[in-house]
Amino acid sequence: MILVTGGAGYIGSHNVIALIDAGYDVVIFDNLELGHIETVETLKTVQTKGKVVAFIKGDLQKPQDINAVFERYKIDAVVHFAAYSQVAESVKNPRKYYYNNVYGTLNLLDAMLEHDVKKIVFSSTAATYGEPEYVPIDEKHPQIPVNTYGKTKLMIESIMDDYDNAYGLKSVRLRYFNVAGADSQNRVGEWHEPETHLIPNILKSTFSGGKTFQMFGDDYPTKDGTCVRDYINVEDLAKAHVLALKYLSNGGETNYFNLGTTEGSSVKEVFSSCEAVTGKKIPLEVKSRREGDPAKLIADNNKAKKELGWIPEKSLVESIKTAYCWEKNLSGNI
Ligand code: UFG
């Protein structure tokens, strides 16, 4: 059985589906602060191939909660998503991030060691690299995070190295670039309150009563003045986690991989693609830069391709199409 922490959240829920499709039994552990009970209910219906999907409500900051999962289920490996992930909030309230992300992960790792579970796939981030010294960013790029969120993820990566050296706990750290899109069958999708991410915010602006989309800065040193990001489809991303689990099951050593497409898209390009997909003229207002946004983040994904056999397949337009279906669901605008 695979334990998925944060399985009721955006990226976690798509991974639960990918794991079920790959034939695994899954137990979801989530405190439902950011995850949704409706998502859990949906995931429980995705029991293809007779696989088990169990749910335990609990908090990683309470060691007894996470220990209880290992006592109840025979866990073979863990895929760990549960975390706070808002950059601006992390800078304003670092305490919240260090306790939840770092201390919570320590409790999880303790419970794993206590129950002799030695394999974990960890949701890391391009934010561990900080301001890029070069693009595309490969895994050799220095990791100098510039915000607390990135620091918590880098600390966890470093803790995982020490836990391998000392206790033989093997980890794969997957460093995501900008995750986009939703389940192609529209069962789960991105559902943050408040929403801060680019694609859902543009799409929400297409609905009646939606706010004017705010573009944060058009004076960056990029092709059209807006920030460039590498948008990786959430289903493609989920497949990489299944491959990482298989890699660990086959005796793979502790490792880390970038997950991105190598394609950079500017905010203006994403905005135009959203207009094309929705067929709507979207209200737009250019605002000043958002603090802490690097001009350009693009992944070099050769390592994941070569060592995991991972191939991202879906385009930005496909991500926008599925995200739009999901947004219509969420807004009741079907
Ligand atoms: N943007 C807007 N308007 C919006 C939202 C975003 O113009 O309403 C712009 C941002 O300024 C940025 C780009 O769109 O230039 C992408 O912004 P997102 O918030 O969608 O994504 P980020 O690149 O800021 O952050 C993402 C993840 C983080 C992770 C980071 C790694 O959400 O969790 O990538 O670099 F840390």
GROMACS .gro file of C-alpha atoms and ligand atoms in nm:
model
  370
    1MET     CA    1   0.000   0.000   0.000
    2ILE     CA    2   0.122   0.349  -0.085
    3LEU     CA    3   0.069   0.634   0.161
    4VAL     CA    4  -0.007   0.965  -0.012
    5THR     CA    5   0.015   1.264   0.221
    6GLY     CA    6  -0.178   1.564   0.091
    7GLY     CA    7  -0.374   1.334  -0.140
    8ALA     CA    8  -0.685   1.556  -0.119
    9GLY     CA    9  -0.497   1.853  -0.267
   10TYR     CA   10  -0.436   1.958  -0.628
   11ILE     CA   11  -0.122   1.767  -0.723
   12GLY     CA   12  -0.178   1.490  -0.466
   13SER     CA   13  -0.524   1.401  -0.601
   14HIS     CA   14  -0.399   1.358  -0.959
   15ASN     CA   15  -0.127   1.135  -0.822
   16VAL     CA   16  -0.376   0.919  -0.637
   17ILE     CA   17  -0.550   0.855  -0.971
   18ALA     CA   18  -0.218   0.778  -1.144
   19LEU     CA   19  -0.125   0.534  -0.865
   20ILE     CA   20  -0.462   0.357  -0.884
   21ASP     CA   21  -0.430   0.336  -1.263
   22ALA     CA   22  -0.083   0.184  -1.215
   23GLY     CA   23  -0.232  -0.085  -0.990
   24TYR     CA   24  -0.141   0.038  -0.642
   25ASP     CA   25  -0.358   0.041  -0.329
   26VAL     CA   26  -0.353   0.388  -0.177
   27VAL     CA   27  -0.416   0.542   0.163
   28ILE     CA   28  -0.466   0.920   0.158
   29PHE     CA   29  -0.357   1.118   0.464
   30ASP     CA   30  -0.476   1.480   0.467
   31ASN     CA   31  -0.587   1.729   0.732
   32LEU     CA   32  -0.835   1.885   0.483
   33GLU     CA   33  -0.716   2.236   0.563
   34LEU     CA   34  -0.632   2.296   0.195
   35GLY     CA   35  -0.748   1.963   0.054
   36HIS     CA   36  -1.120   1.897   0.000
   37ILE     CA   37  -1.345   1.620   0.130
   38GLU     CA   38  -1.529   1.629  -0.205
   39THR     CA   39  -1.199   1.536  -0.373
   40VAL     CA   40  -1.159   1.241  -0.136
   41GLU     CA   41  -1.516   1.128  -0.214
   42THR     CA   42  -1.438   1.144  -0.587
   43LEU     CA   43  -1.111   0.955  -0.546
   44LYS     CA   44  -1.291   0.678  -0.357
   45THR     CA   45  -1.501   0.618  -0.669
   46VAL     CA   46  -1.191   0.578  -0.890
   47GLN     CA   47  -1.137   0.223  -0.775
   48THR     CA   48  -1.046   0.075  -1.111
   49LYS     CA   49  -0.893  -0.272  -1.110
   50GLY     CA   50  -1.047  -0.332  -0.764
   51LYS     CA   51  -0.783  -0.124  -0.589
   52VAL     CA   52  -0.832   0.014  -0.239
   53VAL     CA   53  -0.850   0.388  -0.171
   54ALA     CA   54  -0.859   0.460   0.200
   55PHE     CA   55  -0.867   0.799   0.371
   56ILE     CA   56  -0.739   0.905   0.710
   57LYS     CA   57  -0.792   1.261   0.828
   58GLY     CA   58  -0.488   1.370   1.021
   59ASP     CA   59  -0.218   1.628   1.068
   60LEU     CA   60   0.154   1.572   1.017
   61GLN     CA   61   0.224   1.812   1.302
   62LYS     CA   62   0.066   1.553   1.536
   63PRO     CA   63   0.300   1.252   1.550
   64GLN     CA   64   0.020   1.032   1.687
   65ASP     CA   65  -0.191   1.100   1.375
   66ILE     CA   66   0.072   0.983   1.129
   67ASN     CA   67   0.190   0.693   1.347
   68ALA     CA   68  -0.166   0.562   1.353
   69VAL     CA   69  -0.161   0.525   0.973
   70PHE     CA   70   0.150   0.307   0.979
   71GLU     CA   71   0.000   0.101   1.260
   72ARG     CA   72  -0.323   0.043   1.070
   73TYR     CA   73  -0.185  -0.021   0.719
   74LYS     CA   74   0.113  -0.210   0.582
   75ILE     CA   75   0.281   0.079   0.397
   76ASP     CA   76   0.541  -0.006   0.130
   77ALA     CA   77   0.634   0.349   0.030
   78VAL     CA   78   0.528   0.710   0.076
   79VAL     CA   79   0.454   0.988  -0.172
   80HIS     CA   80   0.466   1.313   0.024
   81PHE     CA   81   0.276   1.622  -0.097
   82ALA     CA   82   0.130   1.768   0.222
   83ALA     CA   83   0.273   2.120   0.257
   84TYR     CA   84   0.197   2.487   0.246
   85SER     CA   85   0.312   2.628  -0.087
   86GLN     CA   86   0.237   2.997  -0.116
   87VAL     CA   87   0.555   3.194  -0.166
   88ALA     CA   88   0.432   3.535  -0.044
   89GLU     CA   89   0.265   3.388   0.263
   90SER     CA   90   0.581   3.193   0.348
   91VAL     CA   91   0.781   3.516   0.367
   92LYS     CA   92   0.519   3.688   0.585
   93ASN     CA   93   0.465   3.391   0.815
   94PRO     CA   94   0.777   3.169   0.813
   95ARG     CA   95   0.687   3.002   1.142
   96LYS     CA   96   0.377   2.850   0.985
   97TYR     CA   97   0.593   2.709   0.701
   98TYR     CA   98   0.879   2.573   0.909
   99TYR     CA   99   0.641   2.396   1.147
  100ASN     CA  100   0.412   2.252   0.886
  101ASN     CA  101   0.657   2.169   0.608
  102VAL     CA  102   0.977   2.084   0.799
  103TYR     CA  103   0.852   1.964   1.139
  104GLY     CA  104   0.561   1.783   0.973
  105THR     CA  105   0.802   1.601   0.742
  106LEU     CA  106   1.027   1.507   1.037
  107ASN     CA  107   0.726   1.343   1.203
  108LEU     CA  108   0.651   1.156   0.882
  109LEU     CA  109   1.011   1.036   0.846
  110ASP     CA  110   1.017   0.928   1.213
  111ALA     CA  111   0.701   0.725   1.164
  112MET     CA  112   0.852   0.568   0.851
  113LEU     CA  113   1.171   0.467   1.033
  114GLU     CA  114   0.969   0.339   1.330
  115HIS     CA  115   0.781   0.109   1.092
  116ASP     CA  116   1.076   0.020   0.871
  117VAL     CA  117   0.945   0.199   0.560
  118LYS     CA  118   1.248   0.318   0.365
  119LYS     CA  119   1.117   0.467   0.039
  120ILE     CA  120   0.975   0.814  -0.019
  121VAL     CA  121   0.896   1.027  -0.323
  122PHE     CA  122   0.897   1.392  -0.224
  123SER     CA  123   0.725   1.691  -0.380
  124SER     CA  124   1.003   1.947  -0.413
  125THR     CA  125   1.016   2.260  -0.625
  126ALA     CA  126   1.209   2.477  -0.867
  127ALA     CA  127   1.186   2.736  -0.588
  128THR     CA  128   1.480   2.554  -0.424
  129TYR     CA  129   1.703   2.697  -0.702
  130GLY     CA  130   1.617   3.061  -0.626
  131GLU     CA  131   1.704   3.334  -0.876
  132PRO     CA  132   1.831   3.146  -1.185
  133GLU     CA  133   2.197   3.187  -1.276
  134TYR     CA  134   2.123   3.026  -1.614
  135VAL     CA  135   1.831   2.870  -1.802
  136PRO     CA  136   1.734   2.601  -1.874
  137ILE     CA  137   1.793   2.504  -1.512
  138ASP     CA  138   1.946   2.160  -1.465
  139GLU     CA  139   1.986   1.972  -1.137
  140LYS     CA  140   2.345   2.097  -1.100
  141HIS     CA  141   2.221   2.457  -1.071
  142PRO     CA  142   2.305   2.598  -0.725
  143GLN     CA  143   2.017   2.573  -0.478
  144ILE     CA  144   1.989   2.915  -0.313
  145PRO     CA  145   1.619   2.966  -0.239
  146VAL     CA  146   1.504   3.326  -0.205
  147ASN     CA  147   1.185   3.264  -0.005
  148THR     CA  148   1.086   3.063   0.300
  149TYR     CA  149   0.875   2.818   0.098
  150GLY     CA  150   1.180   2.723  -0.114
  151LYS     CA  151   1.397   2.708   0.199
  152THR     CA  152   1.162   2.461   0.370
  153LYS     CA  153   1.170   2.232   0.065
  154LEU     CA  154   1.550   2.252   0.041
  155MET     CA  155   1.586   2.176   0.413
  156ILE     CA  156   1.373   1.868   0.365
  157GLU     CA  157   1.587   1.758   0.070
  158SER     CA  158   1.894   1.796   0.290
  159ILE     CA  159   1.732   1.607   0.581
  160MET     CA  160   1.654   1.326   0.338
  161ASP     CA  161   2.022   1.302   0.239
  162ASP     CA  162   2.122   1.269   0.604
  163TYR     CA  163   1.850   1.010   0.668
  164ASP     CA  164   1.979   0.804   0.378
  165ASN     CA  165   2.338   0.822   0.507
  166ALA     CA  166   2.240   0.735   0.863
  167TYR     CA  167   1.930   0.514   0.828
  168GLY     CA  168   1.922   0.398   0.466
  169LEU     CA  169   1.600   0.587   0.388
  170LYS     CA  170   1.588   0.626   0.007
  171SER     CA  171   1.421   0.932  -0.144
  172VAL     CA  172   1.342   1.071  -0.486
  173ARG     CA  173   1.293   1.447  -0.482
  174LEU     CA  174   1.093   1.581  -0.773
  175ARG     CA  175   1.148   1.951  -0.838
  176TYR     CA  176   0.838   2.082  -1.010
  177PHE     CA  177   0.829   2.387  -1.233
  178ASN     CA  178   0.482   2.542  -1.290
  179VAL     CA  179   0.216   2.274  -1.260
  180ALA     CA  180  -0.091   2.326  -1.479
  181GLY     CA  181  -0.412   2.161  -1.601
  182ALA     CA  182  -0.657   1.916  -1.454
  183ASP     CA  183  -0.765   1.553  -1.483
  184SER     CA  184  -0.861   1.479  -1.845
  185GLN     CA  185  -1.184   1.316  -1.719
  186ASN     CA  186  -1.263   1.626  -1.511
  187ARG     CA  187  -1.275   1.432  -1.183
  188VAL     CA  188  -1.022   1.648  -0.993
  189GLY     CA  189  -0.845   1.978  -1.059
  190GLU     CA  190  -0.685   2.287  -0.911
  191TRP     CA  191  -0.892   2.418  -0.619
  192HIS     CA  192  -0.718   2.678  -0.406
  193GLU     CA  193  -0.891   2.939  -0.193
  194PRO     CA  194  -0.773   3.204  -0.252
  195GLU     CA  195  -0.631   3.121  -0.596
  196THR     CA  196  -0.297   3.284  -0.675
  197HIS     CA  197  -0.186   3.088  -0.985
  198LEU     CA  198  -0.183   3.226  -1.334
  199ILE     CA  199  -0.397   2.990  -1.544
  200PRO     CA  200  -0.690   2.947  -1.300
  201ASN     CA  201  -0.691   3.322  -1.238
  202ILE     CA  202  -0.712   3.403  -1.610
  203LEU     CA  203  -0.988   3.144  -1.658
  204LYS     CA  204  -1.188   3.267  -1.359
  205SER     CA  205  -1.193   3.609  -1.528
  206THR     CA  206  -1.398   3.464  -1.815
  207PHE     CA  207  -1.701   3.398  -1.593
  208SER     CA  208  -1.971   3.651  -1.530
  209GLY     CA  209  -1.898   3.825  -1.202
  210GLY     CA  210  -1.529   3.725  -1.233
  211LYS     CA  211  -1.259   3.982  -1.156
  212THR     CA  212  -1.052   4.156  -1.424
  213PHE     CA  213  -0.736   3.950  -1.471
  214GLN     CA  214  -0.432   4.129  -1.325
  215MET     CA  215  -0.104   4.084  -1.509
  216PHE     CA  216   0.184   4.141  -1.268
  217GLY     CA  217   0.444   4.338  -1.462
  218ASP     CA  218   0.519   4.381  -1.834
  219ASP     CA  219   0.866   4.531  -1.799
  220TYR     CA  220   1.076   4.216  -1.743
  221PRO     CA  221   1.383   4.149  -1.962
  222THR     CA  222   1.199   3.879  -2.161
  223LYS     CA  223   1.067   3.843  -2.517
  224ASP     CA  224   0.747   4.041  -2.449
  225GLY     CA  225   0.819   4.194  -2.108
  226THR     CA  226   0.620   3.939  -1.905
  227CYS     CA  227   0.756   3.655  -1.690
  228VAL     CA  228   0.839   3.326  -1.860
  229ARG     CA  229   0.754   2.995  -1.693
  230ASP     CA  230   0.768   2.627  -1.783
  231TYR     CA  231   0.412   2.488  -1.748
  232ILE     CA  232   0.410   2.114  -1.683
  233ASN     CA  233   0.081   1.926  -1.711
  234VAL     CA  234  -0.039   1.778  -1.383
  235GLU     CA  235  -0.113   1.434  -1.535
  236ASP     CA  236   0.235   1.421  -1.691
  237LEU     CA  237   0.373   1.521  -1.352
  238ALA     CA  238   0.178   1.242  -1.179
  239LYS     CA  239   0.328   0.982  -1.415
  240ALA     CA  240   0.677   1.087  -1.302
  241HIS     CA  241   0.584   0.997  -0.942
  242VAL     CA  242   0.477   0.648  -1.046
  243LEU     CA  243   0.809   0.608  -1.231
  244ALA     CA  244   0.996   0.737  -0.925
  245LEU     CA  245   0.823   0.479  -0.704
  246LYS     CA  246   0.917   0.203  -0.948
  247TYR     CA  247   1.274   0.334  -0.955
  248LEU     CA  248   1.292   0.305  -0.574
  249SER     CA  249   1.124  -0.038  -0.574
  250ASN     CA  250   1.389  -0.156  -0.819
  251GLY     CA  251   1.660  -0.063  -0.569
  252GLY     CA  252   1.731   0.289  -0.700
  253GLU     CA  253   1.950   0.515  -0.490
  254THR     CA  254   1.843   0.851  -0.346
  255ASN     CA  255   1.805   1.094  -0.637
  256TYR     CA  256   1.645   1.419  -0.755
  257PHE     CA  257   1.493   1.531  -1.082
  258ASN     CA  258   1.350   1.842  -1.244
  259LEU     CA  259   0.997   1.806  -1.379
  260GLY     CA  260   0.926   2.055  -1.656
  261THR     CA  261   0.883   2.061  -2.032
  262THR     CA  262   1.187   2.273  -2.139
  263GLU     CA  263   0.937   2.510  -2.310
  264GLY     CA  264   0.905   2.863  -2.173
  265SER     CA  265   0.577   3.055  -2.207
  266SER     CA  266   0.529   3.418  -2.113
  267VAL     CA  267   0.231   3.546  -1.915
  268LYS     CA  268   0.110   3.722  -2.232
  269GLU     CA  269   0.135   3.398  -2.431
  270VAL     CA  270  -0.057   3.206  -2.164
  271PHE     CA  271  -0.319   3.480  -2.161
  272SER     CA  272  -0.359   3.463  -2.544
  273SER     CA  273  -0.385   3.083  -2.532
  274CYS     CA  274  -0.658   3.114  -2.267
  275GLU     CA  275  -0.849   3.356  -2.493
  276ALA     CA  276  -0.811   3.113  -2.785
  277VAL     CA  277  -0.923   2.808  -2.582
  278THR     CA  278  -1.222   2.981  -2.422
  279GLY     CA  279  -1.314   3.185  -2.731
  280LYS     CA  280  -1.365   3.485  -2.501
  281LYS     CA  281  -1.213   3.830  -2.477
  282ILE     CA  282  -1.076   3.832  -2.123
  283PRO     CA  283  -1.062   4.158  -1.926
  284LEU     CA  284  -0.702   4.248  -1.850
  285GLU     CA  285  -0.526   4.505  -1.633
  286VAL     CA  286  -0.148   4.542  -1.622
  287LYS     CA  287  -0.025   4.597  -1.267
  288SER     CA  288   0.321   4.645  -1.121
  289ARG     CA  289   0.553   4.349  -1.066
  290ARG     CA  290   0.470   4.097  -0.793
  291GLU     CA  291   0.751   4.083  -0.539
  292GLY     CA  292   0.988   3.787  -0.571
  293ASP     CA  293   0.896   3.678  -0.927
  294PRO     CA  294   1.206   3.576  -1.125
  295ALA     CA  295   1.192   3.681  -1.493
  296LYS     CA  296   1.243   3.337  -1.641
  297LEU     CA  297   1.223   2.979  -1.511
  298ILE     CA  298   1.266   2.693  -1.757
  299ALA     CA  299   1.359   2.334  -1.676
  300ASP     CA  300   1.625   2.113  -1.825
  301ASN     CA  301   1.446   1.776  -1.791
  302ASN     CA  302   1.708   1.547  -1.947
  303LYS     CA  303   1.791   1.372  -1.621
  304ALA     CA  304   1.431   1.263  -1.557
  305LYS     CA  305   1.399   1.151  -1.920
  306LYS     CA  306   1.719   0.949  -1.908
  307GLU     CA  307   1.707   0.799  -1.559
  308LEU     CA  308   1.332   0.765  -1.498
  309GLY     CA  309   1.223   0.718  -1.859
  310TRP     CA  310   0.977   1.005  -1.813
  311ILE     CA  311   0.836   1.181  -2.119
  312PRO     CA  312   0.602   1.477  -2.070
  313GLU     CA  313   0.341   1.462  -2.346
  314LYS     CA  314   0.080   1.730  -2.296
  315SER     CA  315   0.103   2.083  -2.435
  316LEU     CA  316   0.018   2.408  -2.260
  317VAL     CA  317  -0.303   2.429  -2.466
  318GLU     CA  318  -0.409   2.083  -2.345
  319SER     CA  319  -0.346   2.196  -1.987
  320ILE     CA  320  -0.554   2.509  -2.040
  321LYS     CA  321  -0.838   2.304  -2.195
  322THR     CA  322  -0.862   2.066  -1.899
  323ALA     CA  323  -0.819   2.354  -1.651
  324TYR     CA  324  -1.108   2.535  -1.823
  325CYS     CA  325  -1.338   2.230  -1.798
  326TRP     CA  326  -1.251   2.208  -1.429
  327GLU     CA  327  -1.304   2.581  -1.366
  328LYS     CA  328  -1.648   2.554  -1.527
  329ASN     CA  329  -1.723   2.273  -1.284
  330LEU     CA  330  -1.605   2.474  -0.985
  331SER     CA  331  -1.799   2.785  -1.082
  332GLY     CA  332  -2.114   2.599  -1.172
  333ASN     CA  333  -2.081   2.738  -1.528
  334ILE     CA  334  -2.098   2.404  -1.709
  335UFG     N1  335   0.065   3.603  -1.252
  335UFG     C1  336  -0.009   3.713  -1.292
  335UFG     N2  337  -0.135   3.727  -1.243
  335UFG     C2  338  -0.192   3.637  -1.157
  335UFG     C3  339  -0.114   3.525  -1.116
  335UFG     C4  340   0.014   3.513  -1.166
  335UFG     O1  341   0.039   3.797  -1.372
  335UFG     O2  342  -0.307   3.658  -1.115
  335UFG     C5  343   0.202   3.586  -1.305
  335UFG     C6  344   0.307   3.587  -1.196
  335UFG     O3  345   0.345   3.718  -1.164
  335UFG     C7  346   0.416   3.504  -1.261
  335UFG     C8  347   0.340   3.402  -1.347
  335UFG     O4  348   0.211   3.459  -1.366
  335UFG     O5  349   0.493   3.584  -1.344
  335UFG     C9  350   0.326   3.267  -1.283
  335UFG     O6  351   0.274   3.284  -1.152
  335UFG     P1  352   0.214   3.164  -1.063
  335UFG     O7  353   0.170   3.224  -0.934
  335UFG     O8  354   0.115   3.088  -1.142
  335UFG     O9  355   0.339   3.068  -1.041
  335UFG     P2  356   0.483   3.100  -0.979
  335UFG    O10  357   0.580   3.094  -1.093
  335UFG    O11  358   0.485   3.222  -0.897
  335UFG    O12  359   0.499   2.984  -0.872
  335UFG    C10  360   0.504   2.847  -0.903
  335UFG    C11  361   0.440   2.767  -0.790
  335UFG    C12  362   0.519   2.784  -0.663
  335UFG    C13  363   0.662   2.749  -0.686
  335UFG    C14  364   0.717   2.825  -0.804
  335UFG    C15  365   0.853   2.772  -0.839
  335UFG    O13  366   0.308   2.809  -0.772
  335UFG    O14  367   0.464   2.699  -0.565
  335UFG    O15  368   0.636   2.807  -0.919
  335UFG    O16  369   0.922   2.866  -0.906
  335UFG     F1  370   0.734   2.782  -0.578
   0.00000   0.00000   0.00000
